Amino acid sequence: MTDPANSAGGVSAGTTYNLVFVPGDGIGPEVIAAGRRVLEAAGRLHDFDFRWHEILIGGVAIDAYGVPMRDEDLAACAAADAVYFGAIGDPKYDDPKAKVRPEQALLALRKGLGLYANLRPVSVQPVLRASSPVRESLLEGVDMMIVRELTGGLYFGKPSEQRDTPAGREVVDTLAYTEHEIRRVVKLAFELARGRRKKLASVDKANVLSSSRLWRTIVEEVKVDYPDVTVEHRLVDSCAMSLIQQPAVFDVIVTENLFGDILSDEASVLAGSLGMLPSASIGERHTNYGLHGLYEPIHGSAPYIAGQDVANPIATILSGAMLLRWSLGQDAAADAIERAVTAALTGGYRTPDLLVAGNADGLSPVGTQAMGDAVMAALEAAVGGVAQEEPVR
Ligand code: IPM
Ligand code: MG
């Protein structure tokens, strides 16, 4: 708890937020540990703290309980002020015939919490321009927000199954959207564009898909309320090309679930590594402090490097900053974390994914925990004092 003696003249008593954290599988536990330490440090410096509740979701939950997520754990996520999520997925559940898979839990969590919009900001730290395979001159000014619809489309449409027929096996997935589902995420994207460079690219495949044609129609309807925002409709294939050819032209991108999944991994190449990109998943529900939400790096569980202290924790740390901003209204602390990440990178700290061809000349190669330490040190240095660290669990 915050010591009341520390709050200036009793004006701010400090708040204790209830956060659920989900370490998950693979590198999830390592990156989430680094992220929690940074959030704790930000809390110490900005006069708030956390009550943490750990839950098992994903492969670890299948191992422990036989299901990827228990109902009571979904309820705990709903009851918390926000959910801080590592990564899930384990090759031992990759068998195409497996009845339960870790990823089912993440989809059920997104759906169960009504988190229809996934915000994936993409920017390029100037000191990391050389880490991207994209020519440096193209990376200047890259600053976009990908708004991915998260609870509809091919991920959730029914039927989704394989069938045996006299002619052999057949399979179906369904891309379904209601007007309401499209409209709410499109409106959110317009709102975000309004607060930025006022440019919206709506990405679809309207030359082929009916779902995209309704999507386009609704964007046209919603845009009447946003005359200050310039909208363009882009076909997903050509947009994928432009993301590499002219990445700096994009401001806000809004698109359906699977297109957003693919385009955001592609866009991470601009940032130098998949390990750099955070995300916020939000819906309509508010808590006492902000929007209820789930915050996770866009990368997966990377089982091949799990347990080796080499994963880049920055995507998770930046997801923590988004959590502070969107769910807790702690904008100053969020800004401070983002500045601290920039400072750690400028100071030369690099996890292996950020080293170009392993070249560490003049840089400080670090592992997951040491990168977390570097960000914490930068955070503390910025306020000119060293916050007393308490052990996390
Ligand atoms: C992501 C991931 C997930 C998705 C997987 C793990 C189910 O790729 O968050 O982008 O496809 O949504
Ligand atoms: Mg993905």
Short mmCIF file of C-alpha atoms and ligand atoms in Angstrom, two decimals:
data_model
loop_
_atom_site.label_atom_id
_atom_site.label_comp_id
_atom_site.label_asym_id
_atom_site.label_seq_id
_atom_site.Cartn_x
_atom_site.Cartn_y
_atom_site.Cartn_z
CA MET A 1 0.00 0.00 0.00
CA THR A 2 1.08 3.55 -0.55
CA ASP A 3 2.43 5.18 2.56
CA PRO A 4 0.16 8.21 3.17
CA ALA A 5 3.22 10.02 4.54
CA ASN A 6 4.65 9.97 1.03
CA SER A 7 1.75 11.72 -0.62
CA ALA A 8 2.13 15.45 -0.90
CA GLY A 9 0.19 17.05 1.95
CA GLY A 10 -2.36 14.24 1.81
CA VAL A 11 -3.64 15.61 -1.50
CA SER A 12 -3.05 12.35 -3.31
CA ALA A 13 -3.51 9.26 -1.20
CA GLY A 14 -2.36 6.94 -4.00
CA THR A 15 -4.48 4.18 -5.46
CA THR A 16 -4.04 0.43 -5.36
CA TYR A 17 -5.14 -1.10 -8.65
CA ASN A 18 -6.23 -4.70 -9.02
CA LEU A 19 -4.45 -6.32 -11.93
CA VAL A 20 -4.67 -9.87 -13.16
CA PHE A 21 -1.47 -11.06 -14.76
CA VAL A 22 -1.14 -14.01 -17.08
CA PRO A 23 2.42 -15.27 -17.59
CA GLY A 24 1.25 -17.99 -19.99
CA ASP A 25 3.64 -20.17 -21.98
CA GLY A 26 7.12 -20.02 -23.52
CA ILE A 27 8.76 -16.64 -23.00
CA GLY A 28 5.52 -15.26 -21.46
CA PRO A 29 6.65 -15.64 -17.81
CA GLU A 30 10.00 -13.93 -18.49
CA VAL A 31 8.65 -10.90 -20.34
CA ILE A 32 5.74 -10.44 -17.94
CA ALA A 33 8.13 -10.51 -14.95
CA ALA A 34 10.19 -7.72 -16.51
CA GLY A 35 7.02 -5.79 -17.34
CA ARG A 36 5.67 -6.09 -13.80
CA ARG A 37 8.89 -4.79 -12.31
CA VAL A 38 8.72 -1.74 -14.56
CA LEU A 39 5.06 -1.13 -13.69
CA GLU A 40 5.89 -1.44 -9.97
CA ALA A 41 8.71 1.07 -10.38
CA ALA A 42 6.42 3.49 -12.23
CA GLY A 43 3.91 3.13 -9.40
CA ARG A 44 6.51 3.91 -6.75
CA LEU A 45 7.53 7.04 -8.63
CA HIS A 46 3.99 8.21 -9.41
CA ASP A 47 2.29 7.32 -6.12
CA PHE A 48 0.17 4.28 -6.90
CA ASP A 49 0.59 0.56 -6.55
CA PHE A 50 -0.90 -2.76 -7.51
CA ARG A 51 -2.54 -5.82 -6.06
CA TRP A 52 -1.51 -8.62 -8.42
CA HIS A 53 -3.50 -11.79 -9.04
CA GLU A 54 -1.81 -14.46 -11.14
CA ILE A 55 -3.86 -16.83 -13.24
CA LEU A 56 -2.92 -19.70 -15.49
CA ILE A 57 -4.18 -19.55 -19.06
CA GLY A 58 -2.95 -21.39 -22.15
CA GLY A 59 -0.78 -24.50 -22.32
CA VAL A 60 0.05 -24.21 -18.61
CA ALA A 61 -3.68 -24.29 -17.82
CA ILE A 62 -4.22 -27.35 -20.02
CA ASP A 63 -1.42 -29.03 -18.09
CA ALA A 64 -2.79 -27.95 -14.70
CA TYR A 65 -6.56 -28.14 -15.21
CA GLY A 66 -7.17 -29.91 -18.53
CA VAL A 67 -8.69 -26.77 -20.09
CA PRO A 68 -7.00 -23.70 -21.64
CA MET A 69 -9.00 -21.36 -19.39
CA ARG A 70 -11.34 -21.99 -16.47
CA ASP A 71 -14.59 -19.97 -16.11
CA GLU A 72 -13.42 -18.63 -12.75
CA ASP A 73 -10.28 -17.25 -14.36
CA LEU A 74 -12.30 -15.44 -17.01
CA ALA A 75 -14.40 -14.03 -14.15
CA ALA A 76 -11.23 -12.89 -12.35
CA CYS A 77 -10.09 -11.08 -15.51
CA ALA A 78 -13.48 -9.38 -15.79
CA ALA A 79 -13.36 -8.30 -12.14
CA ALA A 80 -9.85 -6.81 -12.33
CA ASP A 81 -9.09 -3.22 -13.34
CA ALA A 82 -7.07 -4.61 -16.28
CA VAL A 83 -5.34 -7.75 -17.49
CA TYR A 84 -1.60 -7.90 -18.17
CA PHE A 85 -0.87 -10.77 -20.52
CA GLY A 86 2.40 -12.46 -21.52
CA ALA A 87 2.02 -14.97 -24.35
CA ILE A 88 0.47 -18.36 -24.90
CA GLY A 89 1.10 -21.30 -27.22
CA ASP A 90 3.10 -24.48 -26.95
CA PRO A 91 4.25 -26.77 -29.77
CA LYS A 92 3.10 -29.79 -27.82
CA TYR A 93 -0.48 -28.72 -28.61
CA ASP A 94 0.20 -28.11 -32.32
CA ASP A 95 -1.24 -31.47 -33.39
CA PRO A 96 -3.98 -30.55 -35.90
CA LYS A 97 -6.21 -33.19 -34.29
CA ALA A 98 -5.83 -31.72 -30.77
CA LYS A 99 -9.21 -30.94 -29.20
CA VAL A 100 -7.85 -28.29 -26.88
CA ARG A 101 -5.29 -25.66 -27.82
CA PRO A 102 -3.81 -22.80 -25.77
CA GLU A 103 -4.92 -20.18 -28.32
CA GLN A 104 -8.58 -21.02 -27.66
CA ALA A 105 -8.17 -19.36 -24.27
CA LEU A 106 -6.95 -16.09 -25.71
CA LEU A 107 -9.85 -15.96 -28.16
CA ALA A 108 -12.33 -16.83 -25.39
CA LEU A 109 -10.81 -14.14 -23.20
CA ARG A 110 -11.05 -11.47 -25.91
CA LYS A 111 -14.63 -12.48 -26.68
CA GLY A 112 -15.65 -13.03 -23.07
CA LEU A 113 -14.39 -9.59 -22.03
CA GLY A 114 -15.96 -7.88 -25.07
CA LEU A 115 -12.58 -6.56 -26.26
CA TYR A 116 -13.58 -5.76 -29.81
CA ALA A 117 -10.71 -3.41 -30.67
CA ASN A 118 -7.03 -4.19 -30.66
CA LEU A 119 -4.77 -1.16 -30.85
CA ARG A 120 -1.31 -1.83 -32.21
CA PRO A 121 0.84 1.30 -32.40
CA VAL A 122 3.85 1.07 -34.71
CA SER A 123 6.67 3.57 -34.46
CA VAL A 124 10.37 3.31 -35.09
CA GLN A 125 12.88 4.32 -32.45
CA PRO A 126 15.49 6.40 -34.34
CA VAL A 127 18.33 4.37 -32.80
CA LEU A 128 16.75 1.16 -34.11
CA ARG A 129 16.41 2.22 -37.75
CA ALA A 130 19.45 0.13 -38.60
CA SER A 131 17.83 -2.92 -36.94
CA SER A 132 15.12 -3.01 -39.60
CA PRO A 133 15.78 -4.66 -42.95
CA VAL A 134 13.80 -1.80 -44.51
CA ARG A 135 15.94 1.04 -45.90
CA GLU A 136 16.52 3.66 -43.20
CA SER A 137 15.29 6.61 -45.28
CA LEU A 138 11.85 4.98 -45.54
CA LEU A 139 11.52 4.69 -41.76
CA GLU A 140 11.66 8.36 -40.95
CA GLY A 141 8.32 9.58 -39.65
CA VAL A 142 6.76 6.13 -39.30
CA ASP A 143 4.04 6.48 -36.69
CA MET A 144 0.86 4.51 -37.21
CA MET A 145 -1.90 2.97 -35.18
CA ILE A 146 -3.30 -0.29 -36.47
CA VAL A 147 -6.84 -0.85 -35.19
CA ARG A 148 -7.62 -4.51 -35.57
CA GLU A 149 -11.19 -5.76 -35.08
CA LEU A 150 -10.74 -8.48 -32.49
CA THR A 151 -13.93 -10.42 -31.75
CA GLY A 152 -15.38 -11.16 -35.17
CA GLY A 153 -14.44 -12.33 -38.64
CA LEU A 154 -12.77 -15.62 -39.48
CA TYR A 155 -11.56 -16.15 -35.91
CA PHE A 156 -15.10 -16.58 -34.59
CA GLY A 157 -17.45 -17.29 -37.52
CA LYS A 158 -19.39 -20.55 -37.47
CA PRO A 159 -19.28 -23.06 -38.99
CA SER A 160 -15.56 -23.63 -38.62
CA GLU A 161 -14.88 -27.30 -39.05
CA GLN A 162 -13.55 -30.19 -41.09
CA ARG A 163 -16.05 -32.69 -42.50
CA ASP A 164 -15.80 -36.09 -44.13
CA THR A 165 -17.80 -36.38 -47.33
CA PRO A 166 -18.05 -39.17 -49.93
CA ALA A 167 -15.73 -37.06 -52.12
CA GLY A 168 -13.12 -36.72 -49.38
CA ARG A 169 -12.40 -34.27 -46.58
CA GLU A 170 -13.67 -30.72 -46.77
CA VAL A 171 -13.26 -27.77 -44.48
CA VAL A 172 -15.01 -24.49 -43.82
CA ASP A 173 -14.23 -21.28 -41.93
CA THR A 174 -16.71 -18.42 -41.88
CA LEU A 175 -16.03 -14.71 -42.21
CA ALA A 176 -19.07 -13.11 -40.58
CA TYR A 177 -19.68 -9.59 -39.32
CA THR A 178 -22.74 -7.74 -38.15
CA GLU A 179 -23.24 -4.12 -38.99
CA HIS A 180 -22.91 -3.26 -35.30
CA GLU A 181 -19.55 -5.03 -35.00
CA ILE A 182 -18.12 -3.12 -37.94
CA ARG A 183 -19.55 0.25 -36.97
CA ARG A 184 -18.19 0.32 -33.41
CA VAL A 185 -14.59 -0.44 -34.40
CA VAL A 186 -14.72 1.94 -37.36
CA LYS A 187 -16.03 4.73 -35.12
CA LEU A 188 -13.23 4.12 -32.65
CA ALA A 189 -10.70 4.34 -35.48
CA PHE A 190 -12.17 7.65 -36.63
CA GLU A 191 -11.96 8.97 -33.06
CA LEU A 192 -8.31 7.93 -32.84
CA ALA A 193 -7.53 9.50 -36.21
CA ARG A 194 -9.13 12.72 -35.05
CA GLY A 195 -6.63 12.88 -32.17
CA ARG A 196 -3.69 12.18 -34.50
CA ARG A 197 -2.85 13.21 -38.10
CA LYS A 198 -6.51 12.83 -39.17
CA LYS A 199 -5.88 10.18 -41.81
CA LEU A 200 -7.69 6.87 -41.83
CA ALA A 201 -6.96 3.92 -44.11
CA SER A 202 -9.72 1.32 -44.05
CA VAL A 203 -8.32 -1.97 -45.31
CA ASP A 204 -10.48 -4.63 -46.93
CA LYS A 205 -10.80 -6.96 -49.91
CA ALA A 206 -13.95 -5.42 -51.32
CA ASN A 207 -13.19 -6.58 -54.87
CA VAL A 208 -13.79 -10.16 -53.70
CA LEU A 209 -15.48 -10.42 -50.29
CA SER A 210 -19.06 -9.51 -49.37
CA SER A 211 -17.97 -8.84 -45.80
CA SER A 212 -15.54 -6.23 -47.11
CA ARG A 213 -18.25 -4.55 -49.17
CA LEU A 214 -20.42 -4.04 -46.08
CA TRP A 215 -17.30 -2.88 -44.21
CA ARG A 216 -16.66 -0.26 -46.92
CA THR A 217 -20.29 0.88 -46.91
CA ILE A 218 -20.22 1.40 -43.17
CA VAL A 219 -16.97 3.36 -43.32
CA GLU A 220 -18.68 5.63 -45.88
CA GLU A 221 -21.67 6.06 -43.53
CA VAL A 222 -19.57 6.80 -40.44
CA LYS A 223 -17.27 9.24 -42.20
CA VAL A 224 -20.12 11.77 -42.50
CA ASP A 225 -19.66 12.42 -38.77
CA TYR A 226 -15.91 13.00 -39.19
CA PRO A 227 -15.50 15.60 -41.95
CA ASP A 228 -12.10 16.54 -40.50
CA VAL A 229 -10.69 13.04 -41.13
CA THR A 230 -9.48 11.99 -44.59
CA VAL A 231 -10.43 8.40 -45.41
CA GLU A 232 -9.11 6.09 -48.04
CA HIS A 233 -10.16 2.52 -48.78
CA ARG A 234 -7.25 0.21 -49.41
CA LEU A 235 -7.25 -3.36 -50.64
CA VAL A 236 -5.35 -5.53 -48.22
CA ASP A 237 -2.85 -6.90 -50.74
CA SER A 238 -1.81 -3.50 -52.03
CA CYS A 239 -1.79 -2.11 -48.48
CA ALA A 240 0.63 -4.88 -47.48
CA MET A 241 2.95 -3.66 -50.20
CA SER A 242 2.64 0.04 -49.26
CA LEU A 243 3.42 -0.75 -45.63
CA ILE A 244 6.96 -1.55 -46.74
CA GLN A 245 7.25 0.86 -49.69
CA GLN A 246 5.85 3.98 -48.01
CA PRO A 247 5.26 3.19 -44.34
CA ALA A 248 5.36 6.83 -43.23
CA VAL A 249 2.16 7.72 -45.10
CA PHE A 250 -0.02 5.70 -42.73
CA ASP A 251 -1.68 7.25 -39.69
CA VAL A 252 -4.60 5.08 -38.50
CA ILE A 253 -5.39 1.78 -40.18
CA VAL A 254 -8.65 -0.03 -39.40
CA THR A 255 -9.28 -3.54 -40.57
CA GLU A 256 -10.91 -6.87 -39.83
CA ASN A 257 -9.46 -9.44 -37.49
CA LEU A 258 -7.29 -11.65 -39.73
CA PHE A 259 -6.08 -8.84 -41.99
CA GLY A 260 -5.05 -6.94 -38.84
CA ASP A 261 -3.23 -9.96 -37.45
CA ILE A 262 -1.18 -10.28 -40.62
CA LEU A 263 -0.54 -6.60 -41.30
CA SER A 264 0.61 -5.92 -37.73
CA ASP A 265 3.27 -8.63 -37.83
CA GLU A 266 4.38 -7.20 -41.16
CA ALA A 267 4.52 -3.68 -39.70
CA SER A 268 6.67 -4.90 -36.80
CA VAL A 269 9.51 -5.35 -39.29
CA LEU A 270 9.62 -1.56 -39.54
CA ALA A 271 10.19 -1.27 -35.79
CA GLY A 272 13.20 -3.56 -36.00
CA SER A 273 11.71 -6.55 -34.21
CA LEU A 274 8.42 -8.23 -33.36
CA GLY A 275 9.68 -7.84 -29.80
CA MET A 276 9.06 -4.09 -29.93
CA LEU A 277 5.30 -3.91 -30.54
CA PRO A 278 2.77 -3.61 -27.72
CA SER A 279 -0.99 -3.83 -27.90
CA ALA A 280 -4.12 -2.83 -26.05
CA SER A 281 -7.40 -4.69 -26.41
CA ILE A 282 -10.35 -2.62 -25.31
CA GLY A 283 -14.13 -2.71 -25.44
CA GLU A 284 -17.00 -0.62 -24.18
CA ARG A 285 -16.84 -1.36 -20.48
CA HIS A 286 -15.43 1.21 -18.08
CA THR A 287 -14.03 0.61 -14.61
CA ASN A 288 -13.60 3.30 -11.95
CA TYR A 289 -10.36 4.34 -13.62
CA GLY A 290 -10.70 3.94 -17.39
CA LEU A 291 -11.58 1.39 -20.03
CA HIS A 292 -11.40 -2.23 -19.05
CA GLY A 293 -8.74 -3.87 -21.18
CA LEU A 294 -6.13 -6.52 -21.82
CA TYR A 295 -2.54 -5.62 -22.65
CA GLU A 296 -0.16 -7.95 -24.40
CA PRO A 297 2.85 -7.91 -26.69
CA ILE A 298 1.88 -8.76 -30.28
CA HIS A 299 4.49 -11.52 -30.40
CA GLY A 300 3.81 -15.09 -29.41
CA SER A 301 5.33 -17.47 -26.89
CA ALA A 302 8.53 -18.16 -28.93
CA PRO A 303 9.08 -21.58 -27.31
CA TYR A 304 12.47 -22.02 -29.03
CA ILE A 305 14.00 -19.28 -26.87
CA ALA A 306 11.94 -19.81 -23.70
CA GLY A 307 13.75 -19.95 -20.37
CA GLN A 308 17.01 -18.56 -21.77
CA ASP A 309 16.64 -14.92 -20.64
CA VAL A 310 17.08 -13.68 -24.21
CA ALA A 311 13.55 -12.54 -25.16
CA ASN A 312 13.02 -8.82 -25.70
CA PRO A 313 10.67 -7.55 -22.95
CA ILE A 314 10.09 -4.12 -24.55
CA ALA A 315 6.79 -5.05 -26.25
CA THR A 316 5.48 -6.18 -22.86
CA ILE A 317 6.88 -3.14 -21.05
CA LEU A 318 5.25 -0.83 -23.62
CA SER A 319 2.00 -2.79 -23.25
CA GLY A 320 2.25 -1.92 -19.55
CA ALA A 321 2.46 1.75 -20.51
CA MET A 322 -0.68 1.34 -22.62
CA LEU A 323 -2.37 -0.31 -19.63
CA LEU A 324 -1.56 2.70 -17.46
CA ARG A 325 -2.90 5.09 -20.10
CA TRP A 326 -6.05 3.33 -21.27
CA SER A 327 -7.22 1.46 -18.19
CA LEU A 328 -5.86 3.43 -15.24
CA GLY A 329 -5.72 7.02 -16.46
CA GLN A 330 -2.06 7.25 -15.36
CA ASP A 331 -0.86 9.12 -18.44
CA ALA A 332 2.21 10.69 -16.85
CA ALA A 333 3.51 7.31 -15.69
CA ALA A 334 2.77 5.83 -19.13
CA ASP A 335 4.72 8.61 -20.83
CA ALA A 336 7.59 8.11 -18.37
CA ILE A 337 7.82 4.39 -19.23
CA GLU A 338 7.86 5.14 -22.94
CA ARG A 339 10.60 7.70 -22.47
CA ALA A 340 12.56 5.24 -20.33
CA VAL A 341 12.40 2.61 -23.10
CA THR A 342 13.78 5.16 -25.55
CA ALA A 343 16.50 6.11 -23.07
CA ALA A 344 17.54 2.48 -22.51
CA LEU A 345 17.80 1.93 -26.26
CA THR A 346 19.65 5.20 -26.76
CA GLY A 347 21.98 4.07 -23.96
CA GLY A 348 22.91 1.13 -26.19
CA TYR A 349 21.10 -1.74 -24.46
CA ARG A 350 20.05 -4.41 -26.97
CA THR A 351 18.47 -7.83 -26.66
CA PRO A 352 19.68 -10.28 -29.35
CA ASP A 353 16.71 -9.63 -31.68
CA LEU A 354 17.82 -6.00 -31.99
CA LEU A 355 21.43 -6.69 -32.94
CA VAL A 356 21.98 -6.50 -36.68
CA ALA A 357 23.64 -9.76 -37.72
CA GLY A 358 24.75 -10.20 -34.11
CA ASN A 359 26.95 -7.10 -34.35
CA ALA A 360 27.24 -5.51 -30.89
CA ASP A 361 29.95 -2.94 -31.64
CA GLY A 362 29.57 -0.05 -29.21
CA LEU A 363 26.38 -1.56 -27.79
CA SER A 364 25.53 -3.41 -24.57
CA PRO A 365 24.02 -6.81 -25.32
CA VAL A 366 21.57 -7.75 -22.57
CA GLY A 367 19.03 -10.42 -21.71
CA THR A 368 15.39 -10.07 -20.73
CA GLN A 369 15.91 -9.16 -17.09
CA ALA A 370 18.81 -6.80 -17.75
CA MET A 371 16.76 -4.95 -20.37
CA GLY A 372 14.02 -4.60 -17.75
CA ASP A 373 16.65 -3.27 -15.32
CA ALA A 374 17.91 -0.78 -17.92
CA VAL A 375 14.38 0.56 -18.44
CA MET A 376 13.84 0.80 -14.67
CA ALA A 377 17.13 2.61 -14.21
CA ALA A 378 16.17 5.10 -16.92
CA LEU A 379 12.76 5.59 -15.33
CA GLU A 380 14.30 6.29 -11.96
CA ALA A 381 17.05 8.48 -13.34
CA ALA A 382 14.45 10.63 -15.09
CA VAL A 383 12.87 11.66 -11.79
CA GLY A 384 16.27 12.07 -10.19
CA GLY A 385 15.72 9.54 -7.46
CA VAL A 386 16.07 5.81 -7.02
CA ALA A 387 12.79 4.28 -5.96
CA GLN A 388 13.15 1.56 -3.36
CA GLU A 389 12.50 -1.73 -5.12
CA GLU A 390 10.36 -4.26 -3.35
CA PRO A 391 10.56 -7.85 -4.51
CA VAL A 392 7.68 -8.81 -6.81
CA ARG A 393 6.25 -12.04 -5.30
C1 IPM B 1 -1.87 -12.15 -32.03
C2 IPM B 1 -1.59 -13.62 -32.11
C3 IPM B 1 -2.88 -14.38 -31.82
C4 IPM B 1 -3.89 -13.99 -32.89
C5 IPM B 1 -2.74 -15.92 -31.74
C6 IPM B 1 -1.76 -16.32 -30.66
C7 IPM B 1 -4.07 -16.60 -31.52
O1 IPM B 1 -1.06 -13.96 -33.34
O2 IPM B 1 -2.32 -11.67 -30.97
O3 IPM B 1 -1.64 -11.47 -33.03
O4 IPM B 1 -3.87 -14.55 -33.99
O5 IPM B 1 -4.70 -13.12 -32.62
MG MG B 2 -0.61 -12.33 -34.57
#
